[in-house]
Short mmCIF file of C-alpha atoms in Angstrom, two decimals:
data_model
loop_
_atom_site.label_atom_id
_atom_site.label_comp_id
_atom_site.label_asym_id
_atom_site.label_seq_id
_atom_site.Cartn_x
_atom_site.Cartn_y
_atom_site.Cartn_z
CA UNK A 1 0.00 0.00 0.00
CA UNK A 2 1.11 3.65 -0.68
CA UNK A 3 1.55 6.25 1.90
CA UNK A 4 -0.57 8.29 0.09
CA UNK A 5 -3.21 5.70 0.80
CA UNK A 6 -2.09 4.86 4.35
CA UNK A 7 -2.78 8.71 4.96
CA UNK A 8 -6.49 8.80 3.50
CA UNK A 9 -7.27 5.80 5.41
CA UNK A 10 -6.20 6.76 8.35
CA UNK A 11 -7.96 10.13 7.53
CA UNK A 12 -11.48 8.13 6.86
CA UNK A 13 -10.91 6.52 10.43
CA UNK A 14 -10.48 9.55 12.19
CA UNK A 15 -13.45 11.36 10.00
CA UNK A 16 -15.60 8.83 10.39
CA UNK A 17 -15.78 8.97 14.46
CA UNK A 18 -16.14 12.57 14.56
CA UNK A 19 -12.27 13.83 15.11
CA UNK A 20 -12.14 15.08 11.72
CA UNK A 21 -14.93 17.52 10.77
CA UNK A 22 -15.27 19.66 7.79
CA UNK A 23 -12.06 19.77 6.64
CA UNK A 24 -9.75 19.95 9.86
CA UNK A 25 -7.01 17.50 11.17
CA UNK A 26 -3.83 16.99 9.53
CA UNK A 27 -1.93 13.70 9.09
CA UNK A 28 1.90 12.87 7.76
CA UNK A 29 4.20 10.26 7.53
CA UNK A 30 7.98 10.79 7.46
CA UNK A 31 9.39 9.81 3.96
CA UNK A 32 13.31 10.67 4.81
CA UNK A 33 15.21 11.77 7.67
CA UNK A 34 18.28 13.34 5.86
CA UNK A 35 16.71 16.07 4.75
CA UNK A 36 13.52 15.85 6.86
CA UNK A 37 10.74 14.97 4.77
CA UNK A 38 7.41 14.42 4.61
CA UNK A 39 4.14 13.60 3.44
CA UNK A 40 1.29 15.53 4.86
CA UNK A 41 -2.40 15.43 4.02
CA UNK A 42 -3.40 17.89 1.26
CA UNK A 43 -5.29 21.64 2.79
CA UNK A 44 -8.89 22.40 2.73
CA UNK A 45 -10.16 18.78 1.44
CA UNK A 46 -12.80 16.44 3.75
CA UNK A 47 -10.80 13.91 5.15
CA UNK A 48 -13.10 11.23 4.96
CA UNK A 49 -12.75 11.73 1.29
CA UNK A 50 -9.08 11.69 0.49
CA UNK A 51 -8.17 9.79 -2.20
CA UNK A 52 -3.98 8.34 -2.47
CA UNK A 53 -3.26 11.45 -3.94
CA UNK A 54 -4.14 14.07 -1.25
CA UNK A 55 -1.12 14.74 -0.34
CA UNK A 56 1.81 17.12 -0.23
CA UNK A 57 5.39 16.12 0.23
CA UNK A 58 7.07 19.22 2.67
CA UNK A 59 10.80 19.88 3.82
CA UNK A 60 11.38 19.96 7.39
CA UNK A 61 9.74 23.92 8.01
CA UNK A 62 6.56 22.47 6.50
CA UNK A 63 6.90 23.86 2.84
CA UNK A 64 5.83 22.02 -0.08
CA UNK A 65 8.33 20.85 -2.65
CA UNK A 66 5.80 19.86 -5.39
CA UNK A 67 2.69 20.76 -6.55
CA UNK A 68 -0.15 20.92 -3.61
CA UNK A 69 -1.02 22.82 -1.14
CA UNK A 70 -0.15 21.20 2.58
CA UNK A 71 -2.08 21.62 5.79
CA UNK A 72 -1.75 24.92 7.48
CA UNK A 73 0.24 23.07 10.45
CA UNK A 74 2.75 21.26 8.14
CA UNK A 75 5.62 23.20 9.99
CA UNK A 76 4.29 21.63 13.13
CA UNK A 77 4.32 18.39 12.10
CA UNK A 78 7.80 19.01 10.53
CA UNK A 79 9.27 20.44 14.20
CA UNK A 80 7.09 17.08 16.18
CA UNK A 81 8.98 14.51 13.77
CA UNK A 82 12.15 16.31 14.11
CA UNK A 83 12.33 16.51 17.84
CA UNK A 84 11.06 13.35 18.80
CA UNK A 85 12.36 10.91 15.97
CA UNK A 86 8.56 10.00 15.46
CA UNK A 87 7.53 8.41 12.26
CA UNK A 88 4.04 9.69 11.89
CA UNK A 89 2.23 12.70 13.32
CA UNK A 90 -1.63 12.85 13.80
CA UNK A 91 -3.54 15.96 14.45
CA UNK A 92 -7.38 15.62 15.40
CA UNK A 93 -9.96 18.07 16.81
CA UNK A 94 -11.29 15.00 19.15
CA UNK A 95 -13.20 17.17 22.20
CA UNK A 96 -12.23 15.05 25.33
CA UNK A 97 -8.47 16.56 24.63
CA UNK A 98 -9.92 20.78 23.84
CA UNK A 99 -11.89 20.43 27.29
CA UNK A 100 -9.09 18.74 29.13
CA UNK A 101 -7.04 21.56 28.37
CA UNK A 102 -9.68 24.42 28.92
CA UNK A 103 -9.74 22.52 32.47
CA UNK A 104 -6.55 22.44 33.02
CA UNK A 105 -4.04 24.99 31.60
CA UNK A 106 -1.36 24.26 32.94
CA UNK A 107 -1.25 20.56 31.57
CA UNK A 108 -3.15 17.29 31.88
CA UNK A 109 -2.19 15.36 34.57
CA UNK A 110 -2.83 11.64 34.78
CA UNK A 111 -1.82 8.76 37.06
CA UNK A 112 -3.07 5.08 37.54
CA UNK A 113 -5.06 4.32 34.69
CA UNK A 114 -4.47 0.85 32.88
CA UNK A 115 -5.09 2.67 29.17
CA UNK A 116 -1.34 4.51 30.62
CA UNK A 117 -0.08 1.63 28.75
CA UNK A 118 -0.85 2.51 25.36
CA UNK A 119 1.72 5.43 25.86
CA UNK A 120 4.43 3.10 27.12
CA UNK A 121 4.11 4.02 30.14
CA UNK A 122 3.24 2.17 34.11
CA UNK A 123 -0.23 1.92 34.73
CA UNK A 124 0.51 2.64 38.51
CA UNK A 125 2.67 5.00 40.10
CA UNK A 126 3.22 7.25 37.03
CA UNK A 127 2.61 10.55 36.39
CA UNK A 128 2.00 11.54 33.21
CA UNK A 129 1.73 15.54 32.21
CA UNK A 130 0.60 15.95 28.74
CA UNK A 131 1.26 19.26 27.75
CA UNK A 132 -0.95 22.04 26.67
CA UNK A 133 -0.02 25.22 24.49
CA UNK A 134 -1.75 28.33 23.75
CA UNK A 135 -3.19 28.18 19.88
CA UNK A 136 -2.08 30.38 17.39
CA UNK A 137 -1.16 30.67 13.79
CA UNK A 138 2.86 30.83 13.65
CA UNK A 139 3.88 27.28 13.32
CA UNK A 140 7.54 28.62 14.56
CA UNK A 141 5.88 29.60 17.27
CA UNK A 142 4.06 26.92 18.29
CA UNK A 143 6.96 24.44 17.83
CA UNK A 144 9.10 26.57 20.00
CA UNK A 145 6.43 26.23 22.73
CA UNK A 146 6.45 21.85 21.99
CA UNK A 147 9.86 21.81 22.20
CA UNK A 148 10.41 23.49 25.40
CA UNK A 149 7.44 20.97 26.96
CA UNK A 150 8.59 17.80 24.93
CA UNK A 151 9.26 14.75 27.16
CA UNK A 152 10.53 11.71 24.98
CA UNK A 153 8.15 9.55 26.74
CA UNK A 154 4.94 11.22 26.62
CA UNK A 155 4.04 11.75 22.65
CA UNK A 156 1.05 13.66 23.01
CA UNK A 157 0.40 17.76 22.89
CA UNK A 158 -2.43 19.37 23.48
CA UNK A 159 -3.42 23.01 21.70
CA UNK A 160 -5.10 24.71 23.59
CA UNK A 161 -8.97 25.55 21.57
CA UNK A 162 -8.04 23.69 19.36
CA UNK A 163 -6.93 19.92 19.04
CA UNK A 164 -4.69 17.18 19.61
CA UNK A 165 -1.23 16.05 18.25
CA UNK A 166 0.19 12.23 18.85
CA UNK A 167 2.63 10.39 17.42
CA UNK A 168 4.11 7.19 16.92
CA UNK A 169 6.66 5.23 14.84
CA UNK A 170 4.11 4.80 12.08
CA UNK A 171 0.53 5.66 11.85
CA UNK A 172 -0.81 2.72 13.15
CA UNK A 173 1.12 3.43 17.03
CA UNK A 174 0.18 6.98 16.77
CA UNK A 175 -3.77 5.78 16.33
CA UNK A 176 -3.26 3.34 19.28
CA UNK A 177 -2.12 6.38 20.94
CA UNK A 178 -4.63 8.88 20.11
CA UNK A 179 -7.35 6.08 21.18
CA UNK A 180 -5.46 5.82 24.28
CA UNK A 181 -5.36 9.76 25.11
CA UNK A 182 -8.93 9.97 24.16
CA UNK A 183 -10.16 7.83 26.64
CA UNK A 184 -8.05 8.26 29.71
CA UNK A 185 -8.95 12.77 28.87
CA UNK A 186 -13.06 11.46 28.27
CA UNK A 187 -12.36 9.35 32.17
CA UNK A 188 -10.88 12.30 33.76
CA UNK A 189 -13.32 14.75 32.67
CA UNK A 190 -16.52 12.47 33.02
CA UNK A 191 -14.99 11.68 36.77
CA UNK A 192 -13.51 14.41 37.85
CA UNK A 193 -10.43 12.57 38.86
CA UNK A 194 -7.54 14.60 37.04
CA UNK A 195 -4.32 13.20 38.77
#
């Protein structure tokens, strides 16, 4: 299978449970590391209609270097891979993760949970911070606020108003992850137990 068709799969997934409306949410999968490379999902197009095609290959600040026009966050995605080594980046507009952060500002806190696991981390005795930033529309500056939260072993951000990114080796780890943070944000918010 093509990446191009990895992506608008993935993309249909996400669409089709409600994470993906209109046309937000971004996906990519790193194509090189040497330069930084990428393939990102294509701007402005429903994502539970992306054919193999809808995509953009970008450098590592995000810009294209064909014909296409990427995502709006392709610099982000660019800055994620780069920092953490990941090999694909997914960016949803799930709710459980906007509220979470509206709740707490400062960064979501979470401690024994089983679903912990799906991040690599102990169900029990762990605390895990997943970070939130302030939105905005300078993907400089939003990568210069990831980077000075990023913690190799919690791949997960939270924008602030706006969405989630997590990522993984390959799309199919970052899903498992994004599944993961979704439910251990919807438990903390539907209990009230934030760690």
């Amino acid at each position: 299978m093509s990446v191009g068709q990895d992506l608008a799969d993935e993309a249909a997934r996400y669409a089709s449970m409600g994470w993906m409306r209109g046309t937000s949410g971004n996906l990519s999968v790193v194509l090189d590391r040497d330069p930084l490379r990428l393939a990102v999902t294509a701007s402005g197009l429903d994502k539970g209609e992306l054919t193999a095609d809808d995509h953009v290959e970008v450098d590592a600040h995000g810009e294209p270097l064909g014909p296409g026009v990427p995502s709006a966050e392709a610099g982000l995605h660019a800055r994620i891979a780069a920092v953490s080594g990941a090999g694909a980046v997914v960016h949803v507009h799930a709710l459980a993760p906007v509220l979470a952060a509206e709740r707490w500002p400062g960064g979501v806190q979470l401690a024994d949970l089983e679903m912990l696991k799906g991040f690599g981390r102990q169900a029990h005795g762990d605390l895990v911070t997943i970070p939130v930033i302030p939105n905005g529309q300078d993907m400089r500056v939003l990568g210069d606020a990831f980077e000075r939260g990023y913690r190799a072993d919690t791949p997960a951000l939270i924008v602030a108003r706006h969405g989630s990114y997590v990522w993984g080796a390959d799309l199919r780890q970052a899903r498992h992850r994004l599944e993961c943070l979704e439910w251990l944000l919807r438990f903390i918010l539907e209990t009230g137990r934030g760690a």
